[in-house]
Every structure is written in C-alpha cells, then in structure tokens.
PDB file of C-alpha atoms in Angstrom:
ATOM      1  CA  MET L  21      89.238 101.180 102.175  1.00 68.00           C
ATOM      2  CA  LEU L  22      86.512 101.398 104.395  1.00 74.00           C
ATOM      3  CA  ALA L  23      84.010 102.461 101.505  1.00 76.00           C
ATOM      4  CA  TYR L  24      84.923  99.155  99.872  1.00 74.00           C
ATOM      5  CA  THR L  25      84.975  96.578 102.113  1.00 73.00           C
ATOM      6  CA  ASN L  26      80.756  98.399 103.116  1.00 77.00           C
ATOM      7  CA  ARG L  27      80.254  98.519  99.323  1.00 76.00           C
ATOM      8  CA  PHE L  28      81.242  95.078 100.007  1.00 71.00           C
ATOM      9  CA  LEU L  29      79.728  93.710 102.229  1.00 76.00           C
ATOM     10  CA  ALA L  30      76.463  95.134 101.020  1.00 78.00           C
ATOM     11  CA  LEU L  31      76.736  93.495  97.872  1.00 74.00           C
ATOM     12  CA  ALA L  32      77.677  90.154 100.188  1.00 71.00           C
ATOM     13  CA  ALA L  33      73.845  90.550 101.396  1.00 75.00           C
ATOM     14  CA  LEU L  34      72.042  91.895  98.689  1.00 76.00           C
ATOM     15  CA  VAL L  35      73.792  88.664  97.354  1.00 71.00           C
ATOM     16  CA  ARG L  36      72.458  86.870  99.657  1.00 71.00           C
ATOM     17  CA  SER L  37      68.648  87.801  99.835  1.00 77.00           C
ATOM     18  CA  LEU L  38      68.559  87.922  95.964  1.00 71.00           C
ATOM     19  CA  HIS L  39      69.714  84.017  96.188  1.00 66.00           C
ATOM     20  CA  ALA L  40      66.521  83.246  98.846  1.00 71.00           C
ATOM     21  CA  LYS L  41      64.504  85.618  96.105  1.00 71.00           C
ATOM     22  CA  TYR L  42      66.464  82.729  93.428  1.00 66.00           C
ATOM     23  CA  LEU L  43      64.694  79.802  95.252  1.00 66.00           C
ATOM     24  CA  GLU L  44      61.105  80.958  95.774  1.00 71.00           C
ATOM     25  CA  HIS L  45      60.177  82.118  92.547  1.00 68.00           C
ATOM     26  CA  ASN L  46      61.926  79.308  90.102  1.00 59.00           C
ATOM     27  CA  LYS L  47      64.426  81.216  88.123  1.00 56.00           C
ATOM     28  CA  SER L  48      62.872  84.361  86.596  1.00 59.00           C
ATOM     29  CA  GLY L  49      63.757  86.617  84.102  1.00 64.00           C
ATOM     30  CA  VAL L  50      64.787  89.533  86.232  1.00 63.00           C
ATOM     31  CA  LEU L  51      67.075  86.682  88.858  1.00 68.00           C
ATOM     32  CA  HIS L  52      69.307  86.218  86.001  1.00 73.00           C
ATOM     33  CA  GLY L  53      69.851  89.750  84.508  1.00 73.00           C
ATOM     34  CA  GLN L  54      70.120  91.286  87.884  1.00 74.00           C
ATOM     35  CA  ILE L  55      72.765  88.111  88.820  1.00 77.00           C
ATOM     36  CA  LYS L  56      74.689  88.860  86.259  1.00 81.00           C
ATOM     37  CA  ASN L  57      74.884  92.457  87.576  1.00 81.00           C
ATOM     38  CA  LEU L  58      76.049  90.703  91.301  1.00 82.00           C
ATOM     39  CA  ARG L  59      78.809  88.673  89.531  1.00 86.00           C
ATOM     40  CA  TYR L  60      80.022  91.945  87.538  1.00 89.00           C
ATOM     41  CA  ARG L  61      80.038  94.283  89.989  1.00 86.00           C
ATOM     42  CA  LEU L  62      81.703  91.488  91.990  1.00 87.00           C
ATOM     43  CA  LYS L  63      84.389  91.705  89.838  1.00 91.00           C
ATOM     44  CA  LEU L  64      84.772  95.431  90.030  1.00 91.00           C
ATOM     45  CA  ILE L  65      84.931  95.403  94.102  1.00 89.00           C
ATOM     46  CA  LYS L  66      87.626  93.193  93.949  1.00 91.00           C
ATOM     47  CA  GLN L  67      89.522  94.650  91.095  1.00 94.00           C
ATOM     48  CA  MET L  68      88.367  97.729  93.265  1.00 92.00           C
ATOM     49  CA  GLN L  69      90.047  96.649  96.647  1.00 91.00           C
ATOM     50  CA  ALA L  70      93.082  95.038  94.824  1.00 95.00           C
ATOM     51  CA  MET L  71      95.090  98.952  93.627  1.00 96.00           C
ATOM     52  CA  GLY L  72      93.522 100.332  96.987  1.00 93.00           C
ATOM     53  CA  VAL L  73      95.801  98.014  98.670  1.00 95.00           C
ATOM     54  CA  VAL L  74      99.346  98.515  96.407  1.00 97.00           C
ATOM     55  CA  SER L  75      98.198 102.010  96.634  1.00 96.00           C
ATOM     56  CA  PHE L  76      98.515 102.477  99.885  1.00 96.00           C
ATOM     57  CA  VAL L  77     101.066  99.537  99.705  1.00 97.00           C
ATOM     58  CA  THR L  78     103.198 102.182  97.903  1.00 97.00           C
ATOM     59  CA  CYS L  79     102.220 104.407  99.332  1.00 96.00           C
ATOM     60  CA  ILE L  80     104.326 102.475 102.269  1.00 97.00           C
ATOM     61  CA  ALA L  81     106.978 101.720  99.854  1.00 97.00           C
ATOM     62  CA  CYS L  82     107.622 106.178 100.140  1.00 97.00           C
ATOM     63  CA  MET L  83     107.522 107.023 102.991  1.00 97.00           C
ATOM     64  CA  TYR L  84     110.550 104.899 103.516  1.00 97.00           C
ATOM     65  CA  CYS L  85     112.264 106.252 100.977  1.00 96.00           C
ATOM     66  CA  ILE L  86     111.560 109.116 102.277  1.00 96.00           C
ATOM     67  CA  TYR L  87     113.344 106.934 105.465  1.00 96.00           C
ATOM     68  CA  VAL L  88     115.987 106.226 103.707  1.00 96.00           C
ATOM     69  CA  GLU L  89     117.023 109.938 101.950  1.00 94.00           C
ATOM     70  CA  HIS L  90     116.079 108.153  98.165  1.00 94.00           C
ATOM     71  CA  GLN L  91     114.872 110.891  95.075  1.00 96.00           C
ATOM     72  CA  PHE L  92     115.017 108.874  92.415  1.00 96.00           C
ATOM     73  CA  LEU L  93     112.178 105.952  94.441  1.00 96.00           C
ATOM     74  CA  ILE L  94     110.761 108.135  95.954  1.00 96.00           C
ATOM     75  CA  GLU L  95     109.231 109.867  92.485  1.00 96.00           C
ATOM     76  CA  LEU L  96     108.529 106.388  92.042  1.00 97.00           C
ATOM     77  CA  THR L  97     106.809 105.013  94.265  1.00 97.00           C
ATOM     78  CA  PHE L  98     104.908 108.147  95.179  1.00 97.00           C
ATOM     79  CA  ALA L  99     103.520 107.948  91.809  1.00 97.00           C
ATOM     80  CA  LEU L 100     102.467 104.586  91.716  1.00 97.00           C
ATOM     81  CA  SER L 101     100.856 105.390  94.532  1.00 97.00           C
ATOM     82  CA  LEU L 102      98.836 108.134  93.196  1.00 97.00           C
ATOM     83  CA  LEU L 103      98.133 106.071  89.280  1.00 97.00           C
ATOM     84  CA  PHE L 104      97.297 103.381  91.451  1.00 97.00           C
ATOM     85  CA  PHE L 105      95.692 105.239  93.903  1.00 96.00           C
ATOM     86  CA  VAL L 106      93.988 106.870  90.380  1.00 96.00           C
ATOM     87  CA  ILE L 107      92.604 103.094  89.162  1.00 96.00           C
ATOM     88  CA  SER L 108      91.071 102.496  92.407  1.00 94.00           C
ATOM     89  CA  LEU L 109      88.516 105.171  91.229  1.00 93.00           C
ATOM     90  CA  PHE L 110      88.035 104.821  88.545  1.00 95.00           C
ATOM     91  CA  ILE L 111      86.607 101.569  88.825  1.00 94.00           C
ATOM     92  CA  SER L 112      84.982 102.481  91.641  1.00 90.00           C
ATOM     93  CA  LEU L 113      83.012 105.120  89.910  1.00 90.00           C
ATOM     94  CA  LEU L 114      82.390 102.312  87.010  1.00 91.00           C
ATOM     95  CA  GLU L 115      81.766  99.352  89.377  1.00 87.00           C
ATOM     96  CA  ILE L 116      78.931 103.128  90.929  1.00 84.00           C
ATOM     97  CA  GLN L 117      77.140 102.985  87.201  1.00 85.00           C
ATOM     98  CA  VAL L 118      76.592  99.420  86.937  1.00 83.00           C
ATOM     99  CA  SER L 119      75.474  99.155  90.077  1.00 79.00           C
ATOM    100  CA  ASN L 120      71.941 101.792  89.343  1.00 77.00           C
ATOM    101  CA  LYS L 121      71.626  99.719  85.820  1.00 75.00           C
ATOM    102  CA  ALA L 122      71.136  97.010  88.396  1.00 71.00           C
ATOM    103  CA  LEU L 123      69.062  99.452  90.366  1.00 70.00           C
ATOM    104  CA  GLU L 124      67.140  99.612  86.467  1.00 72.00           C
ATOM    105  CA  LEU L 125      66.330  96.341  86.803  1.00 66.00           C
ATOM    106  CA  GLU L 126      65.098  95.663  90.214  1.00 64.00           C
ATOM    107  CA  LEU L 127      61.952  99.380  89.327  1.00 64.00           C
ATOM    108  CA  SER L 128      61.598  97.633  85.799  1.00 66.00           C
ATOM    109  CA  ASP L 129      60.299  94.676  87.071  1.00 59.00           C
ATOM    110  CA  MET L 130      58.114  96.799  89.537  1.00 58.00           C
ATOM    111  CA  GLU L 131      56.422  99.309  86.848  1.00 59.00           C
ATOM    112  CA  GLU L 132      53.620  98.692  84.425  1.00 53.00           C
ATOM    113  CA  GLY L 133      55.162 100.658  81.770  1.00 52.00           C
ATOM    114  CA  ASP L 134      56.697 101.006  78.217  1.00 54.00           C
ATOM    115  CA  ASP L 135      59.648 103.068  79.860  1.00 56.00           C
ATOM    116  CA  SER L 136      62.069 100.371  81.311  1.00 56.00           C
ATOM    117  CA  SER L 137      64.792 102.734  82.389  1.00 61.00           C
ATOM    118  CA  LEU L 138      65.254 104.889  85.043  1.00 62.00           C
ATOM    119  CA  THR L 139      65.065 108.478  83.990  1.00 65.00           C
ATOM    120  CA  GLY L 140      61.019 106.868  82.830  1.00 65.00           C
ATOM    121  CA  TYR L 141      60.116 105.932  86.320  1.00 62.00           C
ATOM    122  CA  ILE L 142      61.557 109.495  87.630  1.00 66.00           C
ATOM    123  CA  LYS L 143      59.352 110.523  84.168  1.00 63.00           C
ATOM    124  CA  ARG L 144      56.065 109.140  85.537  1.00 64.00           C
ATOM    125  CA  LYS L 145      56.181 110.080  88.815  1.00 63.00           C
ATOM    126  CA  PHE L 146      56.540 113.699  88.553  1.00 65.00           C
ATOM    127  CA  ASP L 147      53.371 113.882  85.405  1.00 65.00           C
ATOM    128  CA  LYS L 148      50.771 111.809  88.366  1.00 62.00           C
ATOM    129  CA  LYS L 149      52.526 114.059  90.626  1.00 61.00           C
ATOM    130  CA  LYS L 150      51.173 117.443  88.296  1.00 59.00           C
ATOM    131  CA  GLY L 151      48.433 114.839  87.320  1.00 59.00           C
ATOM    132  CA  GLY L 152      48.997 114.357  83.260  1.00 52.00           C
ATOM    133  CA  PRO L 153      49.154 111.922  81.229  1.00 52.00           C
ATOM    134  CA  GLN L 154      49.710 108.879  83.080  1.00 48.00           C
TER     135      GLN L 154
END
C-alpha cells in the first residue's frame, strides 16, 4: 500500500507540474497527450489502491475466521484476499506500461528523428556513442 500511495503522490506532483507547463505553453499537443495519459493512470491507481485495500480487509476477515474457527469462511476469505491482491498487482502492471508510454511521449517531444518510440531513442543514443549514422 505504501508503494501504491507513493505512486499516487508522484503522479499528483506530475499533474501539478504539467498544469504549470500547460498554462505556460498555451495548450501544446504533447501536453494534451500527457493529460489524457495521466487521467487514465489516475483511474488505474485508484482501482489498484481499492483492490489492495479490499485485499487487506479480506485478509483481516480471514484472521477473524481463524479466531472463531470457521473453516469454510477461512478458506473463502483467504482465497478472496489472494484474488483481490492479484487483481491489484495486474492493475499495477498495466499502470507501469501506461507510465512507460507517457515517458515515450515526453521523449518524442524532445527528439528530432522520425522514430518517436523509446526503442528508437535508445537506438539513436547507442549509434551516436559508436560513431554510427545519426
């Protein structure tokens, strides 16, 4: 949960920074793409945190069921806790992928070549270091 909260706080700082850039640069196309990406990421983080909280709550319910020695509920709440945690992790993975797309968008704004993907950017950097074509 701490890692999820840290992600949210970092994203909130990014949104504030992006808002300042937006006001400065009069609605650049790249900023619109970043804003759309951030909205989606915020939704993912909200869902990820919700699933994490539900996972913890069902885990606590499982501990209570262990205390009252109700075998069926022990198994059910434990399975649900694991399921919600796995869902939270998959949403986290999706958010990481979307975050990488945001970095590609940021890099595409700074580069001059035709290939705006992160792979193309890295390839050009290695070519420059080797003295190859730029």
